Coordinates of C-alpha atoms in Angstrom, one line a residue:
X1 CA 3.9 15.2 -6.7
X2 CA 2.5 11.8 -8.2
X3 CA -0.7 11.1 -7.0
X4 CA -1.4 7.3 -6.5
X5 CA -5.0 5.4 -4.8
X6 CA -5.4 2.3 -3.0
X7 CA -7.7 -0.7 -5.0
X8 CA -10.6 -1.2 -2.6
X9 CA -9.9 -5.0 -2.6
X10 CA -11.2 -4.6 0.7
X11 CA -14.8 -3.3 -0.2
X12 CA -13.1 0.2 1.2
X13 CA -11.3 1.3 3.8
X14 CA -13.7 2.4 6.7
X15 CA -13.6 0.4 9.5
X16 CA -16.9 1.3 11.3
X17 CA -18.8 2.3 7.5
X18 CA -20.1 -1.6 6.8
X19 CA -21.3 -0.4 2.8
X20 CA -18.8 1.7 1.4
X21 CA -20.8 1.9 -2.1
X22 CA -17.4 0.1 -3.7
X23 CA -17.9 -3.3 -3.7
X24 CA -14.9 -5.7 -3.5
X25 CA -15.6 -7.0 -7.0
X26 CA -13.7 -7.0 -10.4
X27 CA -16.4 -4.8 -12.2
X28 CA -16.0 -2.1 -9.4
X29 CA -11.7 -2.5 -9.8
X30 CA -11.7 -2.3 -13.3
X31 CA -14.3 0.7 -13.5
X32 CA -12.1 2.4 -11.5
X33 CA -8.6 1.4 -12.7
X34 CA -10.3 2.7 -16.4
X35 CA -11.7 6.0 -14.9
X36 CA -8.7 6.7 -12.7
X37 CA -6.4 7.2 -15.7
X38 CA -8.9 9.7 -17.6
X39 CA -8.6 11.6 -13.8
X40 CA -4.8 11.7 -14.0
X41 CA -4.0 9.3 -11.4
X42 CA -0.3 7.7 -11.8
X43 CA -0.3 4.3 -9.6
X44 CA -2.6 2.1 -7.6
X45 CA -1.7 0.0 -5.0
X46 CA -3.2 -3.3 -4.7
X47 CA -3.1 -4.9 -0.8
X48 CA -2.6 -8.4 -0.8
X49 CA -4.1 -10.0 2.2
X50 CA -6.4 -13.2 2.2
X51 CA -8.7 -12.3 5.0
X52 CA -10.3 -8.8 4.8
X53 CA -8.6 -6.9 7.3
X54 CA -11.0 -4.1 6.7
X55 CA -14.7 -5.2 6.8
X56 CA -13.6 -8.7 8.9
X57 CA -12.6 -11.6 8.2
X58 CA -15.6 -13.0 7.0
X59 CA -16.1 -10.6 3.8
X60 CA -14.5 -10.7 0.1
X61 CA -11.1 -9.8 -0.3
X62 CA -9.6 -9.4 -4.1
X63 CA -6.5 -11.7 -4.4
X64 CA -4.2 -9.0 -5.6
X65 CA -1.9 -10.8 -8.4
X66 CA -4.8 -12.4 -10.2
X67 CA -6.5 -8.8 -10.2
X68 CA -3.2 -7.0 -11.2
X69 CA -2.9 -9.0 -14.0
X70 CA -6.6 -8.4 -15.1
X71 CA -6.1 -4.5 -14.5
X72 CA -2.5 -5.2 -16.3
X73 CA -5.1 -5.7 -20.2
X74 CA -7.5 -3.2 -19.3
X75 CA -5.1 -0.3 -18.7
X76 CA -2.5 2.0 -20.5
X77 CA -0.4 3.9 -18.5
X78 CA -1.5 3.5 -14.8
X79 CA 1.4 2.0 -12.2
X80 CA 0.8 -1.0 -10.7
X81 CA 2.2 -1.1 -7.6
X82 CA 1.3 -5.2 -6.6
X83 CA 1.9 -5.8 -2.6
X84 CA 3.7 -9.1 -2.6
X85 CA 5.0 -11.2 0.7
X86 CA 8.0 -13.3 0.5
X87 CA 6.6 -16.1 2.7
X88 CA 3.5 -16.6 0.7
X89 CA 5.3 -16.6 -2.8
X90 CA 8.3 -18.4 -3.5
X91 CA 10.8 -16.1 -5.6
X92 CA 11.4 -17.9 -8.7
X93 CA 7.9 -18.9 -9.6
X94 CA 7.1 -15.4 -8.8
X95 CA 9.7 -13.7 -10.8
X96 CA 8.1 -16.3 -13.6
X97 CA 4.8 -14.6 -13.1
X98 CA 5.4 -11.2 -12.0
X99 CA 7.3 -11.1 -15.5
X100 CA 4.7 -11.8 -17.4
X101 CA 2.0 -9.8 -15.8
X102 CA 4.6 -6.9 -16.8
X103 CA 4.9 -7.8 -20.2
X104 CA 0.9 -7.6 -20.1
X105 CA 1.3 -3.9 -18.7
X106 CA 4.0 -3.0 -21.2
X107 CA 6.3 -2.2 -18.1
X108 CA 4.2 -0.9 -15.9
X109 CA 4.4 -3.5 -13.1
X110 CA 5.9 -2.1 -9.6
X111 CA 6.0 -4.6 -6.0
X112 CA 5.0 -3.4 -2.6
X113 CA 7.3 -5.5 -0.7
X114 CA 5.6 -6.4 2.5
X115 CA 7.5 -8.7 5.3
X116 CA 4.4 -10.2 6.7
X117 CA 2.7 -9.1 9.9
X118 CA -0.7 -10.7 10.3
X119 CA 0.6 -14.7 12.0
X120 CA -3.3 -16.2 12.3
X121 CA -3.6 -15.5 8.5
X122 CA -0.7 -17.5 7.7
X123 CA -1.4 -20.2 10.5
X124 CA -4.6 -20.6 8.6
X125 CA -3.2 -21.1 5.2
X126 CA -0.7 -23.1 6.6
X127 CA 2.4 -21.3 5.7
X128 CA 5.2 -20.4 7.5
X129 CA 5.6 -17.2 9.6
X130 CA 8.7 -15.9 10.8
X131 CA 9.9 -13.8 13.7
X132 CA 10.4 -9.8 13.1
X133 CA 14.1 -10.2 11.9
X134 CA 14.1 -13.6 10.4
X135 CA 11.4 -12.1 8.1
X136 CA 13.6 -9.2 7.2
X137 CA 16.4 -12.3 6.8
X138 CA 13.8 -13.7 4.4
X139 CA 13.0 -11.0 2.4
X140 CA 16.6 -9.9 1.4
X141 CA 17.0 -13.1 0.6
X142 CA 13.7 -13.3 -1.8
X143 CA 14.5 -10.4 -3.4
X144 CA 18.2 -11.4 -4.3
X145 CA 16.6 -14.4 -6.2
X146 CA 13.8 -12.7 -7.9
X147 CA 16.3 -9.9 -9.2
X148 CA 18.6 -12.3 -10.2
X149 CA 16.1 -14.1 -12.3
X150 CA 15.2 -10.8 -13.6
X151 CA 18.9 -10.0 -14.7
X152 CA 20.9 -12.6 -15.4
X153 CA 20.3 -15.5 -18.0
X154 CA 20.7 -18.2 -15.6
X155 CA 21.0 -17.8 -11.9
X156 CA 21.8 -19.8 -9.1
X157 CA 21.4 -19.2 -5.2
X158 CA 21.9 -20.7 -1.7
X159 CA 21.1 -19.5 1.0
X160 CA 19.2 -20.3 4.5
X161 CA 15.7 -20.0 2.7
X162 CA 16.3 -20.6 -0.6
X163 CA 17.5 -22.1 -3.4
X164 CA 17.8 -22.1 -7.1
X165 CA 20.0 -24.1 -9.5
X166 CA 21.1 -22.6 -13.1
X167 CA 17.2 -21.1 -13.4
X168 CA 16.6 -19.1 -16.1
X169 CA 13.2 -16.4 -16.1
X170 CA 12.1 -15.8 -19.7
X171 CA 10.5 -13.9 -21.1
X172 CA 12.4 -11.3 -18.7
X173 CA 9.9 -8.0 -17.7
X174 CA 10.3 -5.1 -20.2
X175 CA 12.0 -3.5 -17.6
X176 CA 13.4 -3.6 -14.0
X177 CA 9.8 -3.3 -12.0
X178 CA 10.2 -0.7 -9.0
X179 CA 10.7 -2.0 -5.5
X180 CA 9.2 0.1 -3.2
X181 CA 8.9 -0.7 1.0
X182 CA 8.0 0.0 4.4
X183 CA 9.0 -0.6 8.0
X184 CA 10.1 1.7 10.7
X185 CA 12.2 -0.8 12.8
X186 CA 16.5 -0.9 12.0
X187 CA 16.0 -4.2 10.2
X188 CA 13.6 -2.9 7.5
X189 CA 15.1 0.1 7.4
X190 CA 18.5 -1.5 6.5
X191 CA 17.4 -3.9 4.1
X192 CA 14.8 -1.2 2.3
X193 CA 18.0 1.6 1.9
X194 CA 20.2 -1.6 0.2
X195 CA 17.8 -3.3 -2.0
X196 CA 14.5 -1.3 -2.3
X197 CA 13.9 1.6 -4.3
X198 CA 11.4 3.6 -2.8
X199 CA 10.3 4.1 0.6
X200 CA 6.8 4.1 1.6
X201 CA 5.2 5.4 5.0
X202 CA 2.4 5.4 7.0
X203 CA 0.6 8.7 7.0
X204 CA 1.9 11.6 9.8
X205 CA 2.1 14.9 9.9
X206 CA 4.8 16.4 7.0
X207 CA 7.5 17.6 10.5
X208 CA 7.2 13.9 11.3
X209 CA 7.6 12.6 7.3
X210 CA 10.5 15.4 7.3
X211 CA 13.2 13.9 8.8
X212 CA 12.4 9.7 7.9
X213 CA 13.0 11.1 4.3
X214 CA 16.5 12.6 5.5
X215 CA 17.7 9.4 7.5
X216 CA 16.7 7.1 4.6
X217 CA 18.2 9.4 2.1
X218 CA 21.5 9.4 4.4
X219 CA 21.3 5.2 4.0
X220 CA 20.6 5.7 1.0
X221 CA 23.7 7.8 -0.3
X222 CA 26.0 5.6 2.1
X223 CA 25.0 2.7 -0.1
X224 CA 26.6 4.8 -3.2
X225 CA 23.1 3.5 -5.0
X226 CA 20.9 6.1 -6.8
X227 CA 18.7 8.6 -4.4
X228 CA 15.3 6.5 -3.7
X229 CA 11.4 7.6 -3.8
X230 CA 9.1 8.4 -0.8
X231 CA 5.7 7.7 -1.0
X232 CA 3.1 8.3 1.7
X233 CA -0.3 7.1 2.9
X234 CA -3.2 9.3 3.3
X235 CA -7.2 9.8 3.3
X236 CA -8.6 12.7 2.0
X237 CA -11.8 14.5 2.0
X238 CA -12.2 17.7 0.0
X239 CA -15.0 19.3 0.0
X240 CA -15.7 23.3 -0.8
X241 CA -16.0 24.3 2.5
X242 CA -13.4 23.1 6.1
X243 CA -17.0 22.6 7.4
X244 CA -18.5 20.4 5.2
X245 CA -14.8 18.3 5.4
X246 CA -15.4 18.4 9.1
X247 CA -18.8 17.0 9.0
X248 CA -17.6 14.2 6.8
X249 CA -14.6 13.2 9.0
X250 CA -17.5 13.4 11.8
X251 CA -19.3 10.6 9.9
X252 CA -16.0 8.1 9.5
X253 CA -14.8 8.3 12.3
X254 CA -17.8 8.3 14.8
X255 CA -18.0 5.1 16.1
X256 CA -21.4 4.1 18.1
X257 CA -20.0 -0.2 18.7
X258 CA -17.1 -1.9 17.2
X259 CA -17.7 -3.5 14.2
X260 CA -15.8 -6.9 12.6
X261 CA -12.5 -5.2 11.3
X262 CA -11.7 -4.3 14.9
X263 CA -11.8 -7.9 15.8
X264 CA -8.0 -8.2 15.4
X265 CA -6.7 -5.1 17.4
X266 CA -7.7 -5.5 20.9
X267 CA -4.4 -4.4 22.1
X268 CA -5.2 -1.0 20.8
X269 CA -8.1 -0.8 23.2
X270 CA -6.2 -1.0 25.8
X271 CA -5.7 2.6 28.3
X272 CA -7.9 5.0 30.2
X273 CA -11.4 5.4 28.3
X274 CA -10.0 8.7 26.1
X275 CA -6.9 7.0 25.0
X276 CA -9.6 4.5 23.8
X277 CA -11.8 6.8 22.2
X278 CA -8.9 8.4 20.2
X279 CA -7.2 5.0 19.6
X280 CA -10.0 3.5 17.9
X281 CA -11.3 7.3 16.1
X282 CA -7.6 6.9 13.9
X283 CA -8.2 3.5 13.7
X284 CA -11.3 3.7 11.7
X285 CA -9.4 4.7 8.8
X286 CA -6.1 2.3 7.8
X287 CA -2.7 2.7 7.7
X288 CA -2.5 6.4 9.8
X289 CA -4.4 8.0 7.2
X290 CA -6.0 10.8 8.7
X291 CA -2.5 12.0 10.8
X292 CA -1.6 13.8 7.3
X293 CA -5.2 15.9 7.5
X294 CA -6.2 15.7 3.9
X295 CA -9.3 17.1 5.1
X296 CA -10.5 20.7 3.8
X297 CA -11.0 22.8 1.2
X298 CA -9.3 22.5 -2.5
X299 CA -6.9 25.0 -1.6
X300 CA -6.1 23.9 2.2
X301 CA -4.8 20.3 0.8
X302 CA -2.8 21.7 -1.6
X303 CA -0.9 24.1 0.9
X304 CA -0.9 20.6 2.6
X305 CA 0.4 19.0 -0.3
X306 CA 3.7 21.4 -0.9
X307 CA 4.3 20.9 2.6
X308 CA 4.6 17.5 1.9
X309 CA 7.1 18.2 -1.6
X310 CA 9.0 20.8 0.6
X311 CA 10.0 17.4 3.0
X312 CA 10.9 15.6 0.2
X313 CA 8.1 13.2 -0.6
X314 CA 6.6 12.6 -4.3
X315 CA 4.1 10.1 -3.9
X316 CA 0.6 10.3 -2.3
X317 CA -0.9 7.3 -1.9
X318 CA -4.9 7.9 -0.8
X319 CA -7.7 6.6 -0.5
X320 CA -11.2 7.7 0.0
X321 CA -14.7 6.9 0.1
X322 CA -16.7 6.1 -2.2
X323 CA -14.1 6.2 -4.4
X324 CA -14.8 6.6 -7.4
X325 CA -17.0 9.7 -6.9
X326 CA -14.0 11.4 -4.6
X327 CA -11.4 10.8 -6.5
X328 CA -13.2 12.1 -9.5
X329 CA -13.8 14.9 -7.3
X330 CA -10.3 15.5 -5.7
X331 CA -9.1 14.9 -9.6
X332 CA -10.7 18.0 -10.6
X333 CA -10.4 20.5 -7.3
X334 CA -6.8 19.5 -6.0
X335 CA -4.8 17.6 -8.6
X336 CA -5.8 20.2 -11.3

């Protein structure tokens, strides 16, 4: 298993916990960029939204390619896995860029293709936002031209949102960054098994994760391309006894009013008052993480953990708070 953490561009990643003790700052992103590879950790991934959709819309956010490229000079061997959205970066400016921030790393730069979700964010920086397929349409598209102007010496394209002429990328990256995705619907699905190269899920339960690894790795051998990566989210607590990790989930997830980074998910409020109650407990934590149940003792995750490698996956992808002291902490009981 490679372990990988989520940069807390966000100022964490507890919805109803207002002070996190990580600040959305560069000091608090390089300090743990520089600690996480003494720990062991192999990749971060680094969110790119503009508005906070953690702590609300009105705190800091990290832009994630400026910070990439800073965490790109002050690290040696850690992943950087650099969530990018087609409609917010034209392709060959961006494989322009994105090349160069991997020749900083020494070939350590990775993309979390994302085929943008959140419309009032783009409305508001006036881009344009697509409907559900026409963003997958935009994306295969985007990633054509950027691997193109990785791979070729000159390369031209035309096609419904795009264009290039005879453009050359150079200096190229030291080598071909990773592509890794998500998406659950037929569209992304499709497009991820053709031109992605690793899959990436929201957290569940390892019978759930189970068989999305074997249909994507059915695409995926249909395509004739080599077998792909599967990567997972999740939020751990470890702590030395299931009690104390009990108490501690008791404390993220209680929630006494809603706080800011609610403000955009009203229609998960929606249902008798215990659907509620349960809707917005897994919601105080992003992107499922607390469905995989990353939360005991040393030894109870890693049982966890195998369960996870016996259904094929071979990323984690984790975050916890405050970070620095728990992954420090989950460093030395679980990875070690």
């Amino acid at each position: 298993m490679r372990y990988g953490y989520w940069m807390p561009v966000f100022g964490g990643w507890l919805r109803n916990v207002p002070d996190e003790g990580m600040e959305a700052t560069w000091d608090y992103a390089k300090r743990l960029a520089q600690a996480s590879e003494r720990w062991g950790y192999d990749l971060s991934l680094i969110a790119e939204l503009n508005l906070n959709d953690i702590k609300g819309v009105e705190q800091p956010a990290l832009d994630a390619w400026s910070t990439a490229a800073a965490i790109a000079a002050v690290t040696q061997t850690l992943e950087l896995m650099v969530a990018v959205r087609p409609n917010f970066h034209h392709p060959a400016l961006f494989a322009k860029a994105a090349a160069n921030i991997d020749r900083i790393a020494g070939g350590r730069l990775a993309l979390n293709v994302v085929s943008s979700w959140w419309a009032d964010e783009a409305k508001q920086y006036g881009l344009q936002f697509d409907q559900h397929d026409d963003r997958y349409a935009r994306t295969a598209e985007w990633l054509d031209v950027v691997d193109g102007l990785w791979t070729q010496e000159r390369f031209s394209f035309a096609g419904q949102f795009y264009r290039t002429e005879d453009a050359i990328c150079s200096p190229k990256p030291v080598k071909r960054p990773t592509v890794y995705a998500g998406g659950e619907s037929e569209k992304a699905k499709a497009l991820i098994a053709n031109q992605c190269d690793a899959y990436v899920m929201h957290g569940d339960p390892a019978d759930a994760i189970a068989p999305k690894i074997a249909d994507m790795a059915a695409r995926r051998a249909a395509t004739g391309k080599p077998p792909m990566q599967y990567g997972m989210a999740a939020y751990a607590i470890v702590r030395d006894s299931e009690a104390e990790a009990k108490r501690e989930l008791e404390r993220i997830t209680t929630v006494s009013e809603l706080p800011a980074g609610y403000a955009n998910f009203d229609q998960w409020l929606s249902g008798t008052q215990l659907e509620r109650e349960l809707k917005i407990q897994e919601y105080s934590v992003s992107n499922r993480g607390l469905r995989p149940n990353l939360v005991g003792t040393p030894e109870q995750l890693k049982e966890r953990i195998e369960e996870y490698e016996a259904a094929g996956l071979d990323l984690l992808l984790l975050q916890m708070s405050p970070q620095l002291e728990e992954m420090e902490r989950f460093s030395q009981q679980v990875m070690y």
